[in-house]
Short mmCIF file of C-alpha atoms and ligand atoms in Angstrom, two decimals:
data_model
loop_
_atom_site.label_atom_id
_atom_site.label_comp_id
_atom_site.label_asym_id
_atom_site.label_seq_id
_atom_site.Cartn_x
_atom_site.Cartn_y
_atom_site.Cartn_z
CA UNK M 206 15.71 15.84 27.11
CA UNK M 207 16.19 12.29 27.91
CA UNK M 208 14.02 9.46 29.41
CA UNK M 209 11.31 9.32 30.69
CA UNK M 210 10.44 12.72 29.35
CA UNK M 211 11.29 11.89 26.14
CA UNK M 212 9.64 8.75 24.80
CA UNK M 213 10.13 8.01 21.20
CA UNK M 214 7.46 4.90 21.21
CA UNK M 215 4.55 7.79 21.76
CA UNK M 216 4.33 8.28 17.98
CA UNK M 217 4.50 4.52 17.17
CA UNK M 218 1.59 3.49 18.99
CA UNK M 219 -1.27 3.21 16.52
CA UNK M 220 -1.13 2.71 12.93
CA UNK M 221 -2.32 6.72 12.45
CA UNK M 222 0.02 8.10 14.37
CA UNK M 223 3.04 6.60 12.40
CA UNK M 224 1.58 7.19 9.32
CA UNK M 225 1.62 10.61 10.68
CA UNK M 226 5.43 10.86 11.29
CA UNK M 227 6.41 8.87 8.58
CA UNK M 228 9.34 10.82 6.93
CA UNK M 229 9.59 8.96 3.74
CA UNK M 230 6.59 8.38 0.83
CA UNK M 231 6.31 5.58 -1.64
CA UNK M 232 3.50 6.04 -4.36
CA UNK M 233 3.12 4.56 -7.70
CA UNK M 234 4.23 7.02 -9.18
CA UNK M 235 7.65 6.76 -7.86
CA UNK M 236 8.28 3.43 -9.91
CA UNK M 237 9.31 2.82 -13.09
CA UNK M 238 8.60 -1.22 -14.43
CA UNK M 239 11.29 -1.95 -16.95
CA UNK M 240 9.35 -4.40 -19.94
CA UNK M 241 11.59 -6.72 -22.59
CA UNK M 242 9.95 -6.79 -25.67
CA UNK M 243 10.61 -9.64 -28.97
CA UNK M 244 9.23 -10.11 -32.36
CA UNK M 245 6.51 -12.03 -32.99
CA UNK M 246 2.51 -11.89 -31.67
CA UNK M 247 0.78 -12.94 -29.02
CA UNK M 248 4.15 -14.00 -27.61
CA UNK M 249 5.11 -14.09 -23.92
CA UNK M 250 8.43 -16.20 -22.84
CA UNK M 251 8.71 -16.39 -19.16
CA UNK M 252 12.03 -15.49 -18.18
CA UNK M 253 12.86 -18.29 -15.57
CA UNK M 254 14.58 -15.87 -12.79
CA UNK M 255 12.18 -13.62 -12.48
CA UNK M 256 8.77 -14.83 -11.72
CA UNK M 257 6.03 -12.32 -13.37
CA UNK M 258 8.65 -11.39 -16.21
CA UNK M 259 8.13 -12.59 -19.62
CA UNK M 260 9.79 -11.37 -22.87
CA UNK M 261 6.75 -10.11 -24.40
CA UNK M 262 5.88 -9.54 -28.03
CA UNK M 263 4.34 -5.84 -29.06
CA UNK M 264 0.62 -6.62 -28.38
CA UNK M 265 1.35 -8.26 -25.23
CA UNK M 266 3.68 -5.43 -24.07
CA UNK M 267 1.09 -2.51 -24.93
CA UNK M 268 -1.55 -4.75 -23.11
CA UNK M 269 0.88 -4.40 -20.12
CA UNK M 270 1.85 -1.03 -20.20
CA UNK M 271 -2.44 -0.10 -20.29
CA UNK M 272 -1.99 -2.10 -17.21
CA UNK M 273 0.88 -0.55 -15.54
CA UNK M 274 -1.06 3.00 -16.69
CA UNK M 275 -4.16 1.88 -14.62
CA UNK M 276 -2.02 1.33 -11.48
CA UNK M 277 -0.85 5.19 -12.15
CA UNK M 278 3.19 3.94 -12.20
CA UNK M 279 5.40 6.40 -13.02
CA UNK M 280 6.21 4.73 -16.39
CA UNK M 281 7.91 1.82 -18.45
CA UNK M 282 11.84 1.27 -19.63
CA UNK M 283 11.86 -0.70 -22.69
CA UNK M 284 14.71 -2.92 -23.69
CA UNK M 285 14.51 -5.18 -27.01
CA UNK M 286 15.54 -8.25 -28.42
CA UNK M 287 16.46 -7.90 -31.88
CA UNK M 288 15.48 -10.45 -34.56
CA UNK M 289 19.33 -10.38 -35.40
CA UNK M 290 22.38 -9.50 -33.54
CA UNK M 291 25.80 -8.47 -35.72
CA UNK M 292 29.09 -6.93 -34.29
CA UNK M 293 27.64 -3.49 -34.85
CA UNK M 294 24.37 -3.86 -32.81
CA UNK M 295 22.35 -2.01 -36.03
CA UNK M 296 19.13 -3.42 -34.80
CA UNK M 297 19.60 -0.97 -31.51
CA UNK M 298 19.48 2.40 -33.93
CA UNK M 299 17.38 0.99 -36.78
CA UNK M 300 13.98 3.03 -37.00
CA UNK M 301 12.32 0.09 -37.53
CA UNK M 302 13.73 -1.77 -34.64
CA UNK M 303 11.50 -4.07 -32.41
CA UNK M 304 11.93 -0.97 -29.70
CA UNK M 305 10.99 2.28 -32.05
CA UNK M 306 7.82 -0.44 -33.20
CA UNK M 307 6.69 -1.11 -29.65
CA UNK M 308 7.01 2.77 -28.85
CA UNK M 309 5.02 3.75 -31.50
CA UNK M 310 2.21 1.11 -30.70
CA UNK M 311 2.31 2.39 -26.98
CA UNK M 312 1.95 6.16 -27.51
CA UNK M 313 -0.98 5.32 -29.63
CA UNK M 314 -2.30 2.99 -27.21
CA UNK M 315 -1.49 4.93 -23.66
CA UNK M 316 -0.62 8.21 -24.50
CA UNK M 317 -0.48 9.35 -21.05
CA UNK M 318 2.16 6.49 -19.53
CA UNK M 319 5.46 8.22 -19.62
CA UNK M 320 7.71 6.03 -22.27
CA UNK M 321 11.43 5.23 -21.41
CA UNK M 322 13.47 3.79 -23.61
CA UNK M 323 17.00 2.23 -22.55
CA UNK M 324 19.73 3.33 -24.76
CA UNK M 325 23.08 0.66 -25.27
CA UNK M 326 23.83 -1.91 -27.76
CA UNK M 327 24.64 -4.68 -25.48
CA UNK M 328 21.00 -6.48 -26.30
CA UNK M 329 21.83 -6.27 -29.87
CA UNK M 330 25.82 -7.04 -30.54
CA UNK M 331 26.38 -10.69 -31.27
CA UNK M 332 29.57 -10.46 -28.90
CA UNK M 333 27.10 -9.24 -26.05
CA UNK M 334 29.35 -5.41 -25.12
CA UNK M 335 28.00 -2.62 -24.48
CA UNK M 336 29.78 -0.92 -27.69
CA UNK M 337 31.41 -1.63 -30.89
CA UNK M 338 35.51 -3.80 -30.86
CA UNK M 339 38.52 -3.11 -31.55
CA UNK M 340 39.95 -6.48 -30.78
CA UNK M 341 39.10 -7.41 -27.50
CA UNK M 342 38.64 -3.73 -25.79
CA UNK M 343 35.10 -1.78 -26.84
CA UNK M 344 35.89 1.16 -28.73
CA UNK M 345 34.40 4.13 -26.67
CA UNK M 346 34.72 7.16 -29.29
CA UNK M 347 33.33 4.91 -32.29
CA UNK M 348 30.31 3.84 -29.99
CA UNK M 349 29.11 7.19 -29.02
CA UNK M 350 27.42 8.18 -32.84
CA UNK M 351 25.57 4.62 -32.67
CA UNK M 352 24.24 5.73 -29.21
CA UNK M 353 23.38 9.04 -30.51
CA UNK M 354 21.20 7.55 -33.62
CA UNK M 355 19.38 5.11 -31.02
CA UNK M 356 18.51 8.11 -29.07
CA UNK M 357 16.93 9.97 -31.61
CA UNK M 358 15.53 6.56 -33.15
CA UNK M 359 13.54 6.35 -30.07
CA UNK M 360 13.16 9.82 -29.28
CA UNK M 361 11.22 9.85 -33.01
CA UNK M 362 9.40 6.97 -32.32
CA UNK M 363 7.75 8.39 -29.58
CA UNK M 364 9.95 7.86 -26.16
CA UNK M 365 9.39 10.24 -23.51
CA UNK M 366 12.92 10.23 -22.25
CA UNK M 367 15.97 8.59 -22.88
CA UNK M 368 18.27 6.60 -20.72
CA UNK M 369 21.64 5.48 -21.76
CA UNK M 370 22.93 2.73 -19.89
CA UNK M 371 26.93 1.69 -21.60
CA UNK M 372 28.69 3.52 -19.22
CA UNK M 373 30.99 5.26 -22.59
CA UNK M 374 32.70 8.48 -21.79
CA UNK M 375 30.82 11.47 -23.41
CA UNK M 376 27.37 9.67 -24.35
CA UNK M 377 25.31 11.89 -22.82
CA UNK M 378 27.05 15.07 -24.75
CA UNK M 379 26.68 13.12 -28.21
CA UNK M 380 23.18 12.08 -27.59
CA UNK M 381 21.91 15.74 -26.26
CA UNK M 382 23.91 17.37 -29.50
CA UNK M 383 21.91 15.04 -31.33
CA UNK M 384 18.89 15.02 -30.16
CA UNK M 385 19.01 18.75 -30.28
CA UNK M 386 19.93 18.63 -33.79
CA UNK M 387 17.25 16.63 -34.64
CA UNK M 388 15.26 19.08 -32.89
CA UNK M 389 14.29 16.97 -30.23
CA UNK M 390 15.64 19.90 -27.65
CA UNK M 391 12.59 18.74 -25.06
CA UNK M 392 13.69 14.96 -24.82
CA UNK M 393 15.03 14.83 -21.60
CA UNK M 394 17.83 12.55 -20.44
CA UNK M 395 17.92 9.97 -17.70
CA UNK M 396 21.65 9.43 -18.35
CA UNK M 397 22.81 5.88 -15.65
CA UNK M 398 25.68 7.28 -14.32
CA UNK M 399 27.12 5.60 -11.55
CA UNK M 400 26.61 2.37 -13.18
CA UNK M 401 28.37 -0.55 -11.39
CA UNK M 402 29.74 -3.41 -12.89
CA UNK M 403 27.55 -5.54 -10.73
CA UNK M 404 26.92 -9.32 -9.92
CA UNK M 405 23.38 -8.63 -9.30
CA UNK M 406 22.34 -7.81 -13.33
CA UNK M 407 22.53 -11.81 -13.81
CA UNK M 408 18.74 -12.46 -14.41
CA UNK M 409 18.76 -9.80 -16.62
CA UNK M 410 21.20 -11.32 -18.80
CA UNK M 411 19.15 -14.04 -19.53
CA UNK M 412 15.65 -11.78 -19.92
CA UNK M 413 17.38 -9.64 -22.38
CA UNK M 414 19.37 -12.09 -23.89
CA UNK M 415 22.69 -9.64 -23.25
CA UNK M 416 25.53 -11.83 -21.62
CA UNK M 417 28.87 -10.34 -22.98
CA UNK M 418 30.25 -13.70 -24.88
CA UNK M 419 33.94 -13.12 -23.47
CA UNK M 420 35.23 -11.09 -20.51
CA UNK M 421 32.99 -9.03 -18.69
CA UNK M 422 32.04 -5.16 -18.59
CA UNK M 423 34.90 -4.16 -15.97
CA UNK M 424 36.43 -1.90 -18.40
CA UNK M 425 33.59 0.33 -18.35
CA UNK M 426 31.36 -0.09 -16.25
CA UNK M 427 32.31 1.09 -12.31
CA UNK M 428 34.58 -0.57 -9.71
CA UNK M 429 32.05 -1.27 -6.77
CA UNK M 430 34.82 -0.12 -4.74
CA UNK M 431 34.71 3.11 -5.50
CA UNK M 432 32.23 6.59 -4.53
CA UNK M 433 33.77 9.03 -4.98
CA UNK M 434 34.48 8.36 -8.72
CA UNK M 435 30.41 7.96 -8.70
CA UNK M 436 30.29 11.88 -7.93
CA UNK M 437 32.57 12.53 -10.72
CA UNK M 438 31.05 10.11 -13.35
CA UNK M 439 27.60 12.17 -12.13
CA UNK M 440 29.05 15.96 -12.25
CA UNK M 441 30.54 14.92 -15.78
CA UNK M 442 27.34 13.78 -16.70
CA UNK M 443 25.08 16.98 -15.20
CA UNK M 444 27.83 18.84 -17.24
CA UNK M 445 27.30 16.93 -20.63
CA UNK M 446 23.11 17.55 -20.12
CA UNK M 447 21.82 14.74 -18.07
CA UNK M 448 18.67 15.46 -16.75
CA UNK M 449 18.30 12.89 -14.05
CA UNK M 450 21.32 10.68 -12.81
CA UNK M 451 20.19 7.07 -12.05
CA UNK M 452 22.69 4.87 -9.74
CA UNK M 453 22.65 1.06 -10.39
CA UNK M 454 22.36 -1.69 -8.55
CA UNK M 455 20.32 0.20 -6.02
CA UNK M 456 20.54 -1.53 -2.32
CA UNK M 457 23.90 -1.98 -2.42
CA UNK M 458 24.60 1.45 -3.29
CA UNK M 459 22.25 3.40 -1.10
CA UNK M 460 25.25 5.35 0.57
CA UNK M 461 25.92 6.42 -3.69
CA UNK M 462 22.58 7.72 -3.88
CA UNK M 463 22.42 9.67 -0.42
CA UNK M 464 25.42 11.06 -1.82
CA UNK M 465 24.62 12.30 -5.19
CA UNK M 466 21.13 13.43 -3.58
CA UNK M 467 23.02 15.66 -1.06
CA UNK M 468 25.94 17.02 -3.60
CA UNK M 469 24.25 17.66 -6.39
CA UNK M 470 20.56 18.32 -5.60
CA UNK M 471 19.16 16.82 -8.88
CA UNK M 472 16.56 14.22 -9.57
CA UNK M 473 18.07 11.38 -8.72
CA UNK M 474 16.86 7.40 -9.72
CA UNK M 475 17.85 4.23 -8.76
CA UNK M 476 17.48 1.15 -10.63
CA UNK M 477 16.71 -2.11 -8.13
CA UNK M 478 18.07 -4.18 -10.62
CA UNK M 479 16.99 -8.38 -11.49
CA UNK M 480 19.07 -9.45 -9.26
CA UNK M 481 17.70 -8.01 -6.05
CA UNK M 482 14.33 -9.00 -7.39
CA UNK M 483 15.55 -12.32 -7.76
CA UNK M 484 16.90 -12.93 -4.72
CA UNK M 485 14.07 -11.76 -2.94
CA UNK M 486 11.62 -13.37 -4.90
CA UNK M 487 13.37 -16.74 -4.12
CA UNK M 488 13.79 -16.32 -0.51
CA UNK M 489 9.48 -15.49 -0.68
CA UNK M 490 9.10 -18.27 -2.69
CA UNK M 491 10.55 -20.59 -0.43
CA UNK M 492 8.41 -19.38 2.48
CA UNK M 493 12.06 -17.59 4.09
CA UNK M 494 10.65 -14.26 4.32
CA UNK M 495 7.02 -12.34 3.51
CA UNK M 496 7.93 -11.43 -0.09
CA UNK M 497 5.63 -8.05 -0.02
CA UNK M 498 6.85 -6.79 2.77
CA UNK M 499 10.38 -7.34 1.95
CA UNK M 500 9.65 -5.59 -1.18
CA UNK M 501 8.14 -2.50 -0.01
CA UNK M 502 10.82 -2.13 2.91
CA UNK M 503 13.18 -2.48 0.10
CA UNK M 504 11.68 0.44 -2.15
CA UNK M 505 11.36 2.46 0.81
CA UNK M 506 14.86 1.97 2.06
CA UNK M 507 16.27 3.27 -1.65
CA UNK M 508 13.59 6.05 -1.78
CA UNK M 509 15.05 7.43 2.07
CA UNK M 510 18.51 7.18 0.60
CA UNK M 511 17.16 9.87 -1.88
CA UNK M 512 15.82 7.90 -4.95
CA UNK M 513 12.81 10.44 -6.35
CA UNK M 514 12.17 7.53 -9.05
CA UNK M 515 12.86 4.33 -8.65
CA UNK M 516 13.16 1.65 -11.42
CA UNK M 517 12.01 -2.07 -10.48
CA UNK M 518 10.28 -5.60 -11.33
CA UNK M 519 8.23 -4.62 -8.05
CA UNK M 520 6.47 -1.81 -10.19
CA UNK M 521 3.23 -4.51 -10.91
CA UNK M 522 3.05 -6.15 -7.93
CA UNK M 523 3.72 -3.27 -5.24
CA UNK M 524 1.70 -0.41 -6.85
CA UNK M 525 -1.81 -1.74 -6.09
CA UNK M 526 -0.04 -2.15 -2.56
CA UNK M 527 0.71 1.98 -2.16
CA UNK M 528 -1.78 4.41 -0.77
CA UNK M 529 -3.90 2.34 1.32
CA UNK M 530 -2.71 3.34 5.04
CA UNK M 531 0.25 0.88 5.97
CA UNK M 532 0.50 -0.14 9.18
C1 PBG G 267 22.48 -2.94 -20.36
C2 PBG G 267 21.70 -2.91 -19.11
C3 PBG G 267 21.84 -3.81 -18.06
C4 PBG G 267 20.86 -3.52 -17.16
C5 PBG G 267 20.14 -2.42 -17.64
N1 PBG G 267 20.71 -2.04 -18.85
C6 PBG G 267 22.73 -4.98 -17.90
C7 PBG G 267 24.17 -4.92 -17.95
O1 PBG G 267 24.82 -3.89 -17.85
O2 PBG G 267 24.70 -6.00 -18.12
C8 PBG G 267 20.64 -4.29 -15.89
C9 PBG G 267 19.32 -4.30 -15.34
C10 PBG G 267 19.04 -5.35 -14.36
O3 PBG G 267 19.87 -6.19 -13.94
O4 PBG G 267 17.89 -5.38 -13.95
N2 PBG G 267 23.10 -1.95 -20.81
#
C-alpha cells in the first residue's frame, strides 16, 4: 500500500491523535535524580556546570528528596563527599559515612522514595580511582571486599538498591555474596555495566569532587569503541546477580542499550550523565535551543532505545513536565 492510499500524516494531525499513536511513554516515574551530598548543615554549594545542582548537606538533601517524592520520580542515587579522603577510600564503607547518615535521615523522612545508593570509591580515594593501587595500576581483586562492605554499609543504612559503578571484574558476585551473607538477600542490584570511559562525566568530576589525580580510568572502564564487549560485560554481570544493567553515558550509546534490551530482555537503565546535561543546559542558556524541549526529546530518545529507568539531572525540572498531554 503506497501513496495516496497510505498517508502517514493522518495520525499526526491533532495533538490527540498522536498522543494516540505514540509508541514510547515518559512518566516520572521513569527517572531517577542522582543528589551529592557533604557534611555540614544548612549547606548547599552550587556546582558551577550544572545549573540546579548543588552539593547539598543532609537537611538540605532530605528537603530535596520530599521534593523529588512529591513529583512521584522514580527515586534518588546518592553519591558523597567524604570529610576526608585517604588511599583506601574508608569513608566510602564506613557506617557512619556522610552517605549511610543521609540514608538513614531519608528513610525516616520519605519512606516511600525508592533510595539508591552509588557504590565505588572514586569520591573518597585521595588519588581520585575507582579502587585501591598497586603503583600506578588499581588493584581489581583487593578492591572488590571494600565494594562489598559499602554495599552492605548502605544496604544497612537503609538503601533500597545498590548500584556499583568501578567497572572491577567480579563486583557484582562479591557484593551479592555479601549482601546475602549479611542477610540482605532482598537488596537488589543495579550493577553499571557497560560503563564507558567517557568525556561526558566532566561536570561530575567537579560536583563530586572525583577527578582521578593522574591518568585516567581507561584501564577499567570501557573502550567507547567497542559493543559487543558491552554484551559480555552485561551477561557476566546477569550471571554474577545483577538485577538491572545500567549503560553509561546514555545518548551516545543508545545503539548499547537497544542492544542489551533486545539480547537479554532485562530491566535495563541508562544514566544521561553531567555532561549531556551540561551541554544542553548551555546551549538553552544561551538562547541556541528551547532547553525543555531538548530535554524531554532527549529522555524520550534513550527511553525508545529501551531504557525502562532512566537516571538524570532532568529528574526536577522535567517531571512536573510529564503527564499533561504533549503536543
Ligand atoms: C563514579 C561515577 C561517575 C559517574 C557516576 N559514578 C564518574 C566517573 O566514572 O568518573 C558519572 C556520572 C555523571 O557524569 O553524571 N564511579
Amino acid at each position: 500500500m503506497t501513496f495516496p492510499i497510505t498517508r502517514l500524516r493522518r495520525f499526526r494531525a491533532t495533538p490527540a491523535l498522536r498522543a494516540l499513536v505514540r509508541e514510547t511513554t515518559l512518566e516520572p516515574g521513569d527517572l531517577v535524580a542522582p543528589l551529592f551530598v557533604c557534611h555540614g548543615e544548612k549547606t548547599r554549594r552550587p556546582i558551577a556546570s550544572m545549573p540546579g545542582h548543588a552539593q547539598l548537606s543532609v537537611d538540605e538533601a532530605v528537603r530535596e528528596a520530599r521534593e523529588l517524592a512529591e513529583l512521584g520520580v522514580g527515586g534518588v542515587i546518592l553519591f558523597g563527599l567524604p570529610s576526608k579522603k585517604d588511599a583506601l577510600g574508608s569513608e566510602a564503607y564506613a557506617k557512619d559515612g556522610i552517605v549511610p547518615w543521609a540514608l538513614r535521615a531519608m528513610k525516616a523522612a520519605v519512606p516511600d522514595l525508592i533510595l539508591w545508593a552509588d557504590v565505588c570509591l572514586c569520591e573518597y580515594t585521595d588519588h581520585g580511582h575507582c579502587g585501591v593501587l598497586h603503583g600506578e595500576r588499581v588493584d581489581n581483586d583487593r578492591t572488590l571486599p571494600l565494594l562489598a562492605r559499602a554495599a552492605v554499609a548502605y544496604a544497612q543504612a537503609g538503601a533500597d538498591i545498590v548500584a556499583p559503578s568501578d567497572m572491577m571484574d567480579g563486583r557484582v558476585g562479591a557484593i551479592r555474596r555479601a549482601l546475602d551473607e549479611a542477610s540482605l538477600a532482598d537488596t537488589p542490584i543495579v550493577s553499571y555495566a557497560a560503563k564507558y570511559a567517557s568525556a561526558f562525566y566532566g561536570p561530575f568530576r567537579e560536583a563530586a569532587d572525583s577527578a582521578p589525580q593522574f591518568g585516567d580510568r581507561r584501564a577499567y572502564q570501557m573502550d567507547p569503541a567497542n559493543g559487543e564487549e558491552a554484551l559480555r560485560e552485561v551477561a557476566l554481570d546477569l550471571e554474577e546477580g545483577a538485577d538491572m544493567v545500567m549503560v553509561k553515558p546514555a545518548l551516545p550509546y543508545l545503539d548499547v542499550i537497544r542492544s542489551v534490551k533486545d539480547q537479554f530482555g532485562v530491566p535495563v537503565a541508562a544514566y544521561n550523565v553531567s555532561g549531556e546535561f551540561a551541554m544542553l543546559k548551555a546551549a538553552a542558556e544561551r538562547g541556541w535551543l528551547d532547553g525543555e524541549r531538548a530535554a524531554l526529546e532527549a529522555l524520550t530518545a534513550i527511553r525508545r532505545a529501551g531504557a525502562d529507568v532512566i537516571i538524570t539531572y532532568h529528574a526536577k525540572e522535567i517531571a512536573p513536565l510529564l503527564g499533561r498531554s504533549r503536543a
